Short mmCIF file of C-alpha atoms in Angstrom, two decimals:
data_model
loop_
_atom_site.label_atom_id
_atom_site.label_comp_id
_atom_site.label_asym_id
_atom_site.label_seq_id
_atom_site.Cartn_x
_atom_site.Cartn_y
_atom_site.Cartn_z
CA LEU A 1 124.03 91.18 116.53
CA LYS A 2 123.76 87.47 114.54
CA SER A 3 120.99 86.36 116.66
CA ILE A 4 118.91 89.62 116.94
CA THR A 5 119.17 90.00 113.14
CA LYS A 6 118.45 85.95 112.80
CA GLU A 7 115.22 86.68 114.43
CA ILE A 8 113.60 89.54 112.48
CA SER A 9 111.02 88.50 109.84
CA PRO A 10 109.24 90.12 106.94
CA GLY A 11 106.73 92.38 107.84
CA SER A 12 108.67 93.71 111.07
CA ILE A 13 109.88 97.35 111.86
CA VAL A 14 112.91 97.62 113.39
CA ILE A 15 113.19 101.53 114.95
CA LEU A 16 117.37 101.53 115.34
CA SER A 17 118.06 104.84 117.33
CA GLU A 18 120.98 107.56 117.21
CA ILE A 19 122.69 110.36 118.86
CA HIS A 20 122.53 112.32 115.57
CA ASN A 21 126.20 113.76 115.50
CA LEU A 22 127.97 110.22 116.96
CA LYS A 23 129.74 108.82 114.12
CA THR A 24 130.04 105.21 115.97
CA HIS A 25 126.45 105.05 116.02
CA HIS A 26 125.72 105.42 112.46
CA ASP A 27 128.59 102.51 111.88
CA LYS A 28 126.81 100.57 114.21
CA GLN A 29 123.38 101.12 112.04
CA LEU A 30 125.14 100.16 109.00
CA LYS A 31 127.08 96.98 110.66
CA PHE A 32 123.44 96.11 111.94
CA LEU A 33 122.09 96.59 108.13
CA LYS A 34 124.91 94.33 106.67
CA SER A 35 124.32 91.41 109.63
CA LEU A 36 120.50 91.68 108.88
CA TYR A 37 121.45 90.99 105.24
CA LYS A 38 123.68 88.61 105.88
CA ASN A 39 121.46 86.37 108.11
CA ASN A 40 118.20 87.29 106.57
CA SER A 41 117.04 86.53 103.17
CA SER A 42 114.40 89.15 103.21
CA ASN A 43 114.21 92.51 101.62
CA ILE A 44 115.49 95.28 103.48
CA SER A 45 114.18 98.85 103.28
CA VAL A 46 115.45 102.07 105.35
CA GLY A 47 113.29 105.04 106.35
CA LEU A 48 115.02 108.21 107.82
CA GLU A 49 113.87 111.10 109.98
CA PHE A 50 115.92 113.37 108.13
CA LEU A 51 114.17 112.85 104.63
CA TYR A 52 110.67 114.60 104.51
CA PHE A 53 107.58 112.54 102.82
CA PRO A 54 106.98 115.32 100.16
CA ASP A 55 110.52 114.61 98.91
CA GLN A 56 109.82 110.78 98.13
CA ASN A 57 109.83 111.36 94.56
CA TYR A 58 113.38 113.05 94.75
CA VAL A 59 114.66 109.75 96.79
CA ASP A 60 113.16 107.46 94.14
CA GLN A 61 114.77 109.17 91.51
CA PHE A 62 118.03 108.95 93.25
CA LEU A 63 117.99 105.30 94.29
CA ASN A 64 117.08 104.07 90.58
CA ASP A 65 119.96 106.58 89.52
CA GLU A 66 118.12 108.98 87.42
CA ILE A 67 119.77 111.98 89.13
CA SER A 68 123.21 112.50 90.68
CA GLU A 69 123.73 112.55 94.40
CA ASN A 70 124.67 116.41 94.07
CA LYS A 71 121.34 116.81 92.24
CA PHE A 72 119.65 114.90 94.97
CA ARG A 73 120.77 116.83 97.93
CA THR A 74 119.95 120.25 96.19
CA LEU A 75 116.57 119.00 95.60
CA ILE A 76 115.96 118.02 99.17
CA ASN A 77 117.91 120.58 100.33
CA TRP A 78 120.65 118.69 102.26
CA GLN A 79 124.04 120.12 101.93
CA SER A 80 125.26 120.24 105.95
CA GLN A 81 128.29 117.50 106.36
CA ASN A 82 126.38 115.28 108.54
CA TYR A 83 124.95 113.99 105.26
CA SER A 84 128.40 111.81 104.85
CA PHE A 85 127.02 109.72 108.16
CA TYR A 86 123.60 108.84 106.23
CA ARG A 87 124.98 108.26 102.93
CA PRO A 88 125.72 104.44 103.29
CA LEU A 89 121.98 104.25 105.05
CA ILE A 90 120.26 105.97 102.51
CA ASN A 91 122.14 103.78 99.84
CA PHE A 92 122.23 100.44 101.40
CA PRO A 93 118.50 99.22 99.99
CA LYS A 94 120.12 99.44 96.35
CA LYS A 95 121.80 96.13 97.13
CA SER A 96 118.89 94.74 99.39
CA ASN A 97 116.00 94.58 97.24
CA GLY A 98 114.19 97.27 99.20
CA TYR A 99 113.41 101.15 99.52
CA THR A 100 114.55 104.07 101.04
CA LEU A 101 111.75 106.03 102.63
CA ALA A 102 111.56 109.62 103.34
CA LEU A 103 109.24 109.69 106.55
CA ASN A 104 109.16 112.76 108.40
CA ALA A 105 106.61 115.77 108.19
CA PRO A 106 107.84 118.79 106.25
CA LYS A 107 110.27 121.21 108.40
CA SER A 108 107.86 124.25 106.87
CA ILE A 109 104.93 122.53 108.89
CA SER A 110 106.65 121.55 111.88
CA SER A 111 108.35 124.77 112.24
CA LYS A 112 105.28 126.85 111.77
CA ILE A 113 103.68 124.62 114.42
CA ALA A 114 106.48 125.33 116.66
CA ARG A 115 106.22 129.28 116.23
CA GLN A 116 102.74 129.49 116.21
CA GLY A 117 101.01 126.67 117.17
CA ILE A 118 98.89 123.87 115.20
CA ASN A 119 95.88 126.49 114.71
CA SER A 120 98.20 128.76 112.85
CA LEU A 121 98.12 126.02 109.90
CA SER A 122 96.25 126.85 106.56
CA GLU A 123 93.54 124.12 105.41
CA ASN A 124 96.22 123.31 102.73
CA GLU A 125 98.77 122.76 105.34
CA ARG A 126 96.21 120.62 107.64
CA LYS A 127 95.95 118.35 104.93
CA LEU A 128 99.61 117.18 105.11
CA LEU A 129 99.02 116.22 108.91
CA PRO A 130 99.01 112.33 109.53
CA PRO A 131 95.21 110.97 109.92
CA ASN A 132 93.82 111.26 113.07
CA PHE A 133 97.01 113.03 114.58
CA THR A 134 96.66 113.73 118.23
CA LEU A 135 99.27 114.24 121.12
CA GLY A 136 101.34 112.00 122.86
CA GLN A 137 100.89 110.73 126.10
CA GLU A 138 101.50 113.07 129.35
CA LYS A 139 104.48 110.84 130.35
CA TYR A 140 106.16 111.51 127.22
CA PHE A 141 105.15 115.38 127.49
CA GLN A 142 106.94 115.47 130.91
CA ARG A 143 110.14 113.80 129.51
CA PHE A 144 110.39 116.66 126.93
CA LYS A 145 109.39 119.13 129.69
CA LYS A 146 112.36 118.29 131.29
CA ILE A 147 114.58 117.89 128.28
CA MET A 148 113.59 121.26 126.98
CA SER A 149 113.78 122.85 130.54
CA GLY A 150 117.51 121.67 130.76
CA GLY A 151 120.10 124.26 131.81
CA GLY A 152 117.66 125.58 133.86
CA HIS A 153 115.79 127.71 131.03
CA THR A 154 112.02 128.41 131.54
CA ILE A 155 109.80 128.09 128.76
CA PRO A 156 106.39 129.72 128.66
CA GLU A 157 103.69 127.08 128.77
CA ASP A 158 102.17 127.89 125.38
CA LYS A 159 105.49 127.74 123.79
CA LEU A 160 106.29 124.70 125.21
CA LYS A 161 102.87 123.09 124.23
CA ASN A 162 103.74 124.35 120.47
CA TYR A 163 107.23 122.91 120.44
CA TYR A 164 105.61 119.41 121.92
CA THR A 165 103.20 119.49 119.34
CA ALA A 166 105.53 119.62 116.57
CA GLN A 167 107.39 116.77 118.43
CA CYS A 168 104.47 114.88 118.28
CA LEU A 169 103.69 115.40 114.61
CA TRP A 170 107.11 114.04 113.85
CA ASP A 171 106.67 110.85 115.55
CA ASP A 172 103.01 110.44 114.30
CA THR A 173 104.10 111.07 110.50
CA MET A 174 107.20 108.74 110.91
CA ALA A 175 104.55 106.38 111.85
CA TYR A 176 101.94 106.46 109.74
CA TYR A 177 104.09 106.50 106.48
CA ALA A 178 106.27 103.54 108.16
CA SER A 179 102.70 101.46 108.88
CA GLU A 180 101.39 102.13 105.72
CA PHE A 181 104.78 101.24 103.71
CA ILE A 182 104.89 97.68 105.76
CA GLN A 183 101.11 97.09 105.33
CA ASN A 184 101.35 97.65 101.82
CA ASN A 185 104.87 95.52 101.51
CA PRO A 186 104.78 92.71 103.92
CA ASP A 187 107.65 91.00 102.10
CA GLN A 188 110.12 94.10 103.53
CA ILE A 189 111.70 94.56 106.66
CA LEU A 190 111.63 98.34 107.64
CA ILE A 191 114.38 99.65 109.67
CA ILE A 192 113.72 103.41 110.88
CA ILE A 193 116.73 105.51 111.63
CA VAL A 194 115.33 108.04 114.12
CA GLY A 195 116.78 110.49 117.27
CA ASP A 196 116.98 108.13 120.47
CA PHE A 197 114.39 110.71 122.18
CA HIS A 198 111.66 109.44 119.71
CA ALA A 199 112.72 105.66 120.54
CA GLN A 200 113.48 105.71 124.06
CA TYR A 201 111.18 105.12 127.06
CA GLY A 202 107.81 105.26 125.77
CA GLY A 203 105.50 107.70 124.34
CA GLY A 204 107.21 108.46 121.26
CA LEU A 205 107.48 106.76 118.05
CA PRO A 206 107.26 103.11 119.02
CA ASP A 207 103.89 104.02 120.91
CA ARG A 208 102.58 105.24 117.59
CA LEU A 209 103.45 102.62 115.49
CA LEU A 210 101.62 100.37 117.68
CA LYS A 211 98.55 102.49 117.93
CA ARG A 212 98.79 102.52 113.75
CA GLY A 213 98.44 98.60 113.92
CA ILE A 214 102.11 97.47 113.70
CA SER A 215 102.51 94.25 115.56
CA LYS A 216 105.77 93.08 114.41
CA LEU A 217 108.01 95.85 116.21
CA ILE A 218 111.73 96.08 117.72
CA THR A 219 113.19 99.23 119.32
CA ILE A 220 116.92 99.47 119.76
CA SER A 221 118.23 102.32 121.59
CA GLN A 222 121.64 103.63 121.42
CA VAL A 223 123.28 105.05 124.11
CA ASN A 224 127.02 106.74 124.88
CA ILE A 225 128.68 105.47 127.65
CA ARG A 226 131.92 106.49 126.92
CA GLY A 227 133.67 108.20 129.87
CA LEU A 228 131.00 107.10 132.09
CA SER A 229 131.68 105.40 135.44
CA ALA A 230 130.19 101.83 135.69
CA ALA A 231 127.57 102.94 137.86
CA GLU A 232 126.70 105.83 135.33
CA LYS A 233 126.50 103.04 132.69
CA ARG A 234 124.03 100.90 134.73
CA LYS A 235 122.01 103.73 135.40
CA THR A 236 122.12 104.72 131.66
CA VAL A 237 120.60 101.31 130.17
CA LEU A 238 118.49 99.85 133.33
CA PRO A 239 114.96 101.09 133.66
CA HIS A 240 114.36 104.37 134.69
CA GLU A 241 112.43 105.07 138.36
CA ARG A 242 110.12 107.33 136.15
CA TRP A 243 110.13 106.75 132.51
CA GLY A 244 110.57 102.94 132.80
CA VAL A 245 112.63 100.42 130.04
CA ARG A 246 114.66 102.10 128.03
#
């Protein structure tokens, strides 16, 4: 951990993934941030998948101690208990001379796309899409399709396309706001906290950042190997025969 965090320089973006409901992953994310702060003199910012870019003003008010945490959670509509996993990550930039960023597309837009397709968006809703938004690569779609079809469920092709479009919107929106931030704040290091599917194998968030001009990029994919055999652990972390390197 020390050697990794020492190598990260200002202007870099680090994607640090998680399984959302696994507390040990959030503990390790905080451990990573602390190590980065200790071993690197740069300013450290944190961007989160679970914060939506129209709420950035509320995030800023909270980080500047202008509103209470309860008021903040009410304004961003985050009342679930899993907020406790993210509290130290959201607050970390207070002491690292950084910013906390709301990166994702608003739920209202992604949910509407998932239900009715992208053509259902109004003109005003389309203005909330990232510039030059496109769908991800075919291999990413196939991986998404495999996950969505788990458990023997068959999803109609049109519905699957809508779900995939919403997935791509998350990736590209996060990539757009992250790339805009780091290009305007080259003295910062930005750590993006995101679900592992967005980070692993390719086609998701890392690809979108590269397409938006980010060259200093590190991706760390966290996995859960508890209870697995030695062979299963190797299979989890080694390159996949179809999807490539994790």
